[in-house]
């Protein structure tokens, strides 16, 4: 989860002529409260099933906004089965006629890019290191020792598309949608990526973020 500097809890407490960037004190306090809410919803309330362990870490990039990485372990008897994955993790732009709020939020916060090029920070060795645009898929499929391939329908398969505010010329399809949980997206109104990690490979990848420490300086 990445902090949204336009959260009303931040904006309504700015002094005259201040921008959110001028108030790191306010940003970290609001972010910390949101972090507690996400822990309550996913840990105590068990949004993804009965949570038996929780690890998190908050990262601050230089002059950047805070973001949270968290990893939840779900009890064997209550964790979602592969056929239920679509209920917990989505990777598509919702139909604007059925869920206008979801449609807007996904386009606003959950799109990789939109579009990336060799000038984007994600670009490494001649391609997008996050592997966007992703392949379309009619169904969610589980893969051996990797993240699942989520349902990501093309416009021909009935997938929806849209435009990001201020970028009307770029038609965005499901190839660019980051996996997320619509319920959490609506509650938190920010970039919030959700993935199912059911393999050693994916757990190793996520734990690297949650265990990454800040630089340390030892003085005699
Ligand atoms: Zn990229």
mmCIF file of C-alpha atoms and ligand atoms in Angstrom:
data_model
loop_
_atom_site.group_PDB
_atom_site.id
_atom_site.type_symbol
_atom_site.label_atom_id
_atom_site.label_comp_id
_atom_site.label_asym_id
_atom_site.label_seq_id
_atom_site.Cartn_x
_atom_site.Cartn_y
_atom_site.Cartn_z
ATOM 1 C CA UNK A 1 0.000 0.000 0.000
ATOM 2 C CA UNK A 2 1.376 3.386 -1.007
ATOM 3 C CA UNK A 3 0.363 6.576 0.777
ATOM 4 C CA UNK A 4 -2.031 8.775 -1.208
ATOM 5 C CA UNK A 5 -1.068 12.422 -0.499
ATOM 6 C CA UNK A 6 -4.594 13.431 -1.499
ATOM 7 C CA UNK A 7 -6.319 11.501 1.282
ATOM 8 C CA UNK A 8 -8.859 13.908 2.852
ATOM 9 C CA UNK A 9 -7.347 13.215 6.301
ATOM 10 C CA UNK A 10 -4.132 14.853 5.035
ATOM 11 C CA UNK A 11 -5.625 17.569 2.858
ATOM 12 C CA UNK A 12 -8.062 18.922 5.409
ATOM 13 C CA UNK A 13 -5.268 19.541 7.935
ATOM 14 C CA UNK A 14 -2.915 21.477 5.674
ATOM 15 C CA UNK A 15 -2.344 25.121 6.506
ATOM 16 C CA UNK A 16 -2.999 27.816 3.941
ATOM 17 C CA UNK A 17 -0.832 27.454 0.792
ATOM 18 C CA UNK A 18 0.688 24.177 1.981
ATOM 19 C CA UNK A 19 1.082 21.108 -0.198
ATOM 20 C CA UNK A 20 1.088 17.550 1.263
ATOM 21 C CA UNK A 21 4.857 17.412 0.550
ATOM 22 C CA UNK A 22 5.354 20.243 3.046
ATOM 23 C CA UNK A 23 3.963 18.125 5.874
ATOM 24 C CA UNK A 24 5.799 14.821 6.311
ATOM 25 C CA UNK A 25 4.648 14.888 9.973
ATOM 26 C CA UNK A 26 1.011 14.720 8.896
ATOM 27 C CA UNK A 27 1.666 12.140 6.179
ATOM 28 C CA UNK A 28 3.340 9.641 8.510
ATOM 29 C CA UNK A 29 0.638 9.957 11.178
ATOM 30 C CA UNK A 30 -2.206 9.396 8.742
ATOM 31 C CA UNK A 31 -0.317 6.541 7.082
ATOM 32 C CA UNK A 32 0.304 4.896 10.435
ATOM 33 C CA UNK A 33 -3.423 4.978 11.246
ATOM 34 C CA UNK A 34 -4.289 3.467 7.839
ATOM 35 C CA UNK A 35 -1.682 0.774 8.486
ATOM 36 C CA UNK A 36 -3.491 -0.126 11.716
ATOM 37 C CA UNK A 37 -6.810 -0.332 9.867
ATOM 38 C CA UNK A 38 -5.399 -2.630 7.183
ATOM 39 C CA UNK A 39 -3.937 -4.861 9.888
ATOM 40 C CA UNK A 40 -7.295 -4.945 11.658
ATOM 41 C CA UNK A 41 -9.237 -5.827 8.496
ATOM 42 C CA UNK A 42 -6.871 -8.497 7.209
ATOM 43 C CA UNK A 43 -5.515 -9.784 10.515
ATOM 44 C CA UNK A 44 -8.202 -9.480 13.209
ATOM 45 C CA UNK A 45 -11.260 -9.548 10.946
ATOM 46 C CA UNK A 46 -9.764 -12.101 8.552
ATOM 47 C CA UNK A 47 -10.647 -10.579 5.180
ATOM 48 C CA UNK A 48 -8.685 -13.329 3.400
ATOM 49 C CA UNK A 49 -9.432 -16.067 5.953
ATOM 50 C CA UNK A 50 -8.274 -16.685 9.526
ATOM 51 C CA UNK A 51 -4.922 -14.963 9.809
ATOM 52 C CA UNK A 52 -2.335 -16.861 11.865
ATOM 53 C CA UNK A 53 0.713 -14.632 11.303
ATOM 54 C CA UNK A 54 1.413 -11.126 10.058
ATOM 55 C CA UNK A 55 4.686 -9.449 9.048
ATOM 56 C CA UNK A 56 4.993 -5.920 7.776
ATOM 57 C CA UNK A 57 7.502 -3.207 7.065
ATOM 58 C CA UNK A 58 7.171 0.421 6.041
ATOM 59 C CA UNK A 59 9.594 1.855 3.522
ATOM 60 C CA UNK A 60 10.402 5.495 2.941
ATOM 61 C CA UNK A 61 12.128 6.300 -0.287
ATOM 62 C CA UNK A 62 14.180 9.461 -0.190
ATOM 63 C CA UNK A 63 11.705 12.340 -0.077
ATOM 64 C CA UNK A 64 9.061 9.872 -1.213
ATOM 65 C CA UNK A 65 5.821 8.789 0.350
ATOM 66 C CA UNK A 66 5.743 5.855 2.767
ATOM 67 C CA UNK A 67 4.630 2.480 1.559
ATOM 68 C CA UNK A 68 3.767 -0.689 3.379
ATOM 69 C CA UNK A 69 4.670 -4.282 2.526
ATOM 70 C CA UNK A 70 2.831 -6.941 4.459
ATOM 71 C CA UNK A 71 2.643 -10.660 4.380
ATOM 72 C CA UNK A 72 -0.204 -12.650 5.929
ATOM 73 C CA UNK A 73 -0.308 -16.335 6.670
ATOM 74 C CA UNK A 74 -3.809 -17.767 6.425
ATOM 75 C CA UNK A 75 -4.915 -20.825 8.369
ATOM 76 C CA UNK A 76 -4.871 -23.984 6.246
ATOM 77 C CA UNK A 77 -8.580 -24.616 6.914
ATOM 78 C CA UNK A 78 -9.824 -21.158 5.962
ATOM 79 C CA UNK A 79 -7.512 -20.038 3.167
ATOM 80 C CA UNK A 80 -9.088 -19.385 -0.240
ATOM 81 C CA UNK A 81 -9.057 -22.350 -2.643
ATOM 82 C CA UNK A 82 -7.828 -21.713 -6.213
ATOM 83 C CA UNK A 83 -11.436 -21.676 -7.508
ATOM 84 C CA UNK A 84 -12.182 -18.835 -5.040
ATOM 85 C CA UNK A 85 -9.176 -16.650 -5.940
ATOM 86 C CA UNK A 86 -11.262 -14.296 -8.135
ATOM 87 C CA UNK A 87 -13.270 -13.266 -5.063
ATOM 88 C CA UNK A 88 -10.140 -12.161 -3.218
ATOM 89 C CA UNK A 89 -7.771 -10.861 -5.883
ATOM 90 C CA UNK A 90 -8.731 -9.117 -9.103
ATOM 91 C CA UNK A 91 -6.685 -7.905 -12.062
ATOM 92 C CA UNK A 92 -9.345 -6.318 -14.252
ATOM 93 C CA UNK A 93 -11.000 -2.935 -14.822
ATOM 94 C CA UNK A 94 -14.572 -3.255 -13.457
ATOM 95 C CA UNK A 95 -17.582 -2.685 -15.712
ATOM 96 C CA UNK A 96 -18.414 1.041 -15.311
ATOM 97 C CA UNK A 97 -22.148 0.311 -15.595
ATOM 98 C CA UNK A 98 -22.058 -2.149 -12.699
ATOM 99 C CA UNK A 99 -19.372 -0.629 -10.484
ATOM 100 C CA UNK A 100 -18.564 2.939 -11.450
ATOM 101 C CA UNK A 101 -16.575 3.637 -8.260
ATOM 102 C CA UNK A 102 -14.446 0.503 -8.733
ATOM 103 C CA UNK A 103 -13.902 1.352 -12.397
ATOM 104 C CA UNK A 104 -12.666 4.848 -11.514
ATOM 105 C CA UNK A 105 -10.466 3.691 -8.625
ATOM 106 C CA UNK A 106 -8.741 0.970 -10.652
ATOM 107 C CA UNK A 107 -7.978 3.419 -13.451
ATOM 108 C CA UNK A 108 -6.764 6.034 -10.989
ATOM 109 C CA UNK A 109 -4.578 3.914 -8.690
ATOM 110 C CA UNK A 110 -4.045 0.381 -9.971
ATOM 111 C CA UNK A 111 -2.656 0.818 -13.468
ATOM 112 C CA UNK A 112 1.016 0.047 -14.115
ATOM 113 C CA UNK A 113 2.290 3.102 -15.939
ATOM 114 C CA UNK A 114 -0.061 3.682 -17.756
ATOM 115 C CA UNK A 115 2.258 2.134 -20.309
ATOM 116 C CA UNK A 116 5.978 1.977 -19.615
ATOM 117 C CA UNK A 117 8.948 2.746 -21.812
ATOM 118 C CA UNK A 118 12.738 2.615 -21.600
ATOM 119 C CA UNK A 119 12.514 5.863 -19.594
ATOM 120 C CA UNK A 120 10.349 4.325 -16.844
ATOM 121 C CA UNK A 121 11.888 3.324 -13.486
ATOM 122 C CA UNK A 122 10.593 -0.254 -13.965
ATOM 123 C CA UNK A 123 12.662 -0.697 -17.152
ATOM 124 C CA UNK A 124 15.582 -3.132 -16.841
ATOM 125 C CA UNK A 125 17.556 -5.014 -19.497
ATOM 126 C CA UNK A 126 15.368 -3.856 -22.354
ATOM 127 C CA UNK A 127 12.003 -4.706 -20.837
ATOM 128 C CA UNK A 128 9.612 -3.926 -17.995
ATOM 129 C CA UNK A 129 10.988 -5.669 -14.896
ATOM 130 C CA UNK A 130 7.420 -6.084 -13.596
ATOM 131 C CA UNK A 131 6.525 -7.837 -16.848
ATOM 132 C CA UNK A 132 3.874 -5.419 -18.089
ATOM 133 C CA UNK A 133 1.876 -5.524 -20.312
ATOM 134 C CA UNK A 134 0.673 -8.876 -18.941
ATOM 135 C CA UNK A 135 -0.852 -11.573 -21.121
ATOM 136 C CA UNK A 136 -4.613 -11.767 -21.254
ATOM 137 C CA UNK A 137 -6.251 -14.747 -19.604
ATOM 138 C CA UNK A 138 -9.895 -15.900 -19.653
ATOM 139 C CA UNK A 139 -9.593 -17.657 -16.287
ATOM 140 C CA UNK A 140 -7.445 -17.508 -13.177
ATOM 141 C CA UNK A 141 -4.861 -20.304 -13.297
ATOM 142 C CA UNK A 142 -2.424 -21.599 -10.720
ATOM 143 C CA UNK A 143 1.162 -22.130 -11.748
ATOM 144 C CA UNK A 144 3.807 -24.365 -10.281
ATOM 145 C CA UNK A 145 6.023 -22.395 -7.862
ATOM 146 C CA UNK A 146 4.853 -18.938 -8.903
ATOM 147 C CA UNK A 147 2.073 -16.391 -8.459
ATOM 148 C CA UNK A 148 -1.257 -17.371 -9.993
ATOM 149 C CA UNK A 149 -2.144 -15.979 -13.427
ATOM 150 C CA UNK A 150 -5.212 -13.917 -12.634
ATOM 151 C CA UNK A 151 -8.233 -13.511 -14.907
ATOM 152 C CA UNK A 152 -7.410 -10.647 -17.247
ATOM 153 C CA UNK A 153 -9.817 -10.577 -20.161
ATOM 154 C CA UNK A 154 -9.079 -8.793 -23.443
ATOM 155 C CA UNK A 155 -11.751 -6.455 -24.904
ATOM 156 C CA UNK A 156 -12.647 -9.314 -27.303
ATOM 157 C CA UNK A 157 -13.168 -11.674 -24.350
ATOM 158 C CA UNK A 158 -15.495 -9.121 -22.716
ATOM 159 C CA UNK A 159 -12.883 -7.249 -20.654
ATOM 160 C CA UNK A 160 -13.517 -3.584 -19.925
ATOM 161 C CA UNK A 161 -11.246 -0.669 -20.694
ATOM 162 C CA UNK A 162 -11.041 3.024 -19.913
ATOM 163 C CA UNK A 163 -8.949 6.163 -19.722
ATOM 164 C CA UNK A 164 -6.924 7.615 -16.931
ATOM 165 C CA UNK A 165 -7.830 11.166 -15.952
ATOM 166 C CA UNK A 166 -5.907 13.679 -18.058
ATOM 167 C CA UNK A 167 -4.669 10.985 -20.453
ATOM 168 C CA UNK A 168 -7.667 10.612 -22.712
ATOM 169 C CA UNK A 169 -5.662 9.389 -25.654
ATOM 170 C CA UNK A 170 -4.378 6.312 -23.847
ATOM 171 C CA UNK A 171 -6.918 3.530 -23.918
ATOM 172 C CA UNK A 172 -6.111 1.274 -20.965
ATOM 173 C CA UNK A 173 -7.040 -2.406 -21.055
ATOM 174 C CA UNK A 174 -6.624 -5.201 -18.524
ATOM 175 C CA UNK A 175 -3.018 -5.840 -19.664
ATOM 176 C CA UNK A 176 -1.931 -2.951 -17.394
ATOM 177 C CA UNK A 177 -3.956 -3.703 -14.255
ATOM 178 C CA UNK A 178 -1.964 -4.490 -11.094
ATOM 179 C CA UNK A 179 -3.535 -7.272 -8.995
ATOM 180 C CA UNK A 180 -5.640 -5.862 -6.169
ATOM 181 C CA UNK A 181 -8.617 -6.423 -3.854
ATOM 182 C CA UNK A 182 -11.553 -4.184 -4.757
ATOM 183 C CA UNK A 183 -12.877 -4.014 -1.205
ATOM 184 C CA UNK A 184 -9.539 -2.770 0.155
ATOM 185 C CA UNK A 185 -9.129 -0.412 -2.801
ATOM 186 C CA UNK A 186 -12.500 1.206 -2.025
ATOM 187 C CA UNK A 187 -11.694 1.542 1.673
ATOM 188 C CA UNK A 188 -8.163 2.928 1.216
ATOM 189 C CA UNK A 189 -8.364 4.867 -2.071
ATOM 190 C CA UNK A 190 -4.675 4.465 -2.938
ATOM 191 C CA UNK A 191 -2.267 2.192 -4.797
ATOM 192 C CA UNK A 192 -2.734 -1.169 -3.078
ATOM 193 C CA UNK A 193 -1.337 -4.313 -4.693
ATOM 194 C CA UNK A 194 -2.556 -7.719 -3.463
ATOM 195 C CA UNK A 195 -1.055 -11.055 -4.488
ATOM 196 C CA UNK A 196 -1.524 -14.658 -3.478
ATOM 197 C CA UNK A 197 1.831 -16.153 -2.505
ATOM 198 C CA UNK A 198 1.429 -19.881 -2.348
ATOM 199 C CA UNK A 199 4.924 -20.903 -3.378
ATOM 200 C CA UNK A 200 8.360 -20.766 -1.815
ATOM 201 C CA UNK A 201 9.533 -18.597 -4.702
ATOM 202 C CA UNK A 202 6.881 -15.895 -4.178
ATOM 203 C CA UNK A 203 7.206 -15.944 -0.383
ATOM 204 C CA UNK A 204 10.960 -15.417 -0.718
ATOM 205 C CA UNK A 205 10.309 -12.439 -2.971
ATOM 206 C CA UNK A 206 7.860 -10.764 -0.591
ATOM 207 C CA UNK A 207 9.821 -11.498 2.582
ATOM 208 C CA UNK A 208 12.767 -9.680 1.025
ATOM 209 C CA UNK A 209 10.699 -6.481 1.185
ATOM 210 C CA UNK A 210 9.357 -7.024 4.671
ATOM 211 C CA UNK A 211 12.807 -7.819 6.079
ATOM 212 C CA UNK A 212 14.784 -5.192 4.215
ATOM 213 C CA UNK A 213 16.366 -2.948 6.832
ATOM 214 C CA UNK A 214 17.381 0.650 6.488
ATOM 215 C CA UNK A 215 21.046 1.632 6.194
ATOM 216 C CA UNK A 216 22.880 1.476 9.508
ATOM 217 C CA UNK A 217 25.813 3.450 10.754
ATOM 218 C CA UNK A 218 27.832 2.196 13.703
ATOM 219 C CA UNK A 219 29.848 4.710 15.669
ATOM 220 C CA UNK A 220 32.565 3.781 18.121
HETATM 221 ZN ZN1 LIG B 1 6.833 -1.332 -16.504
#
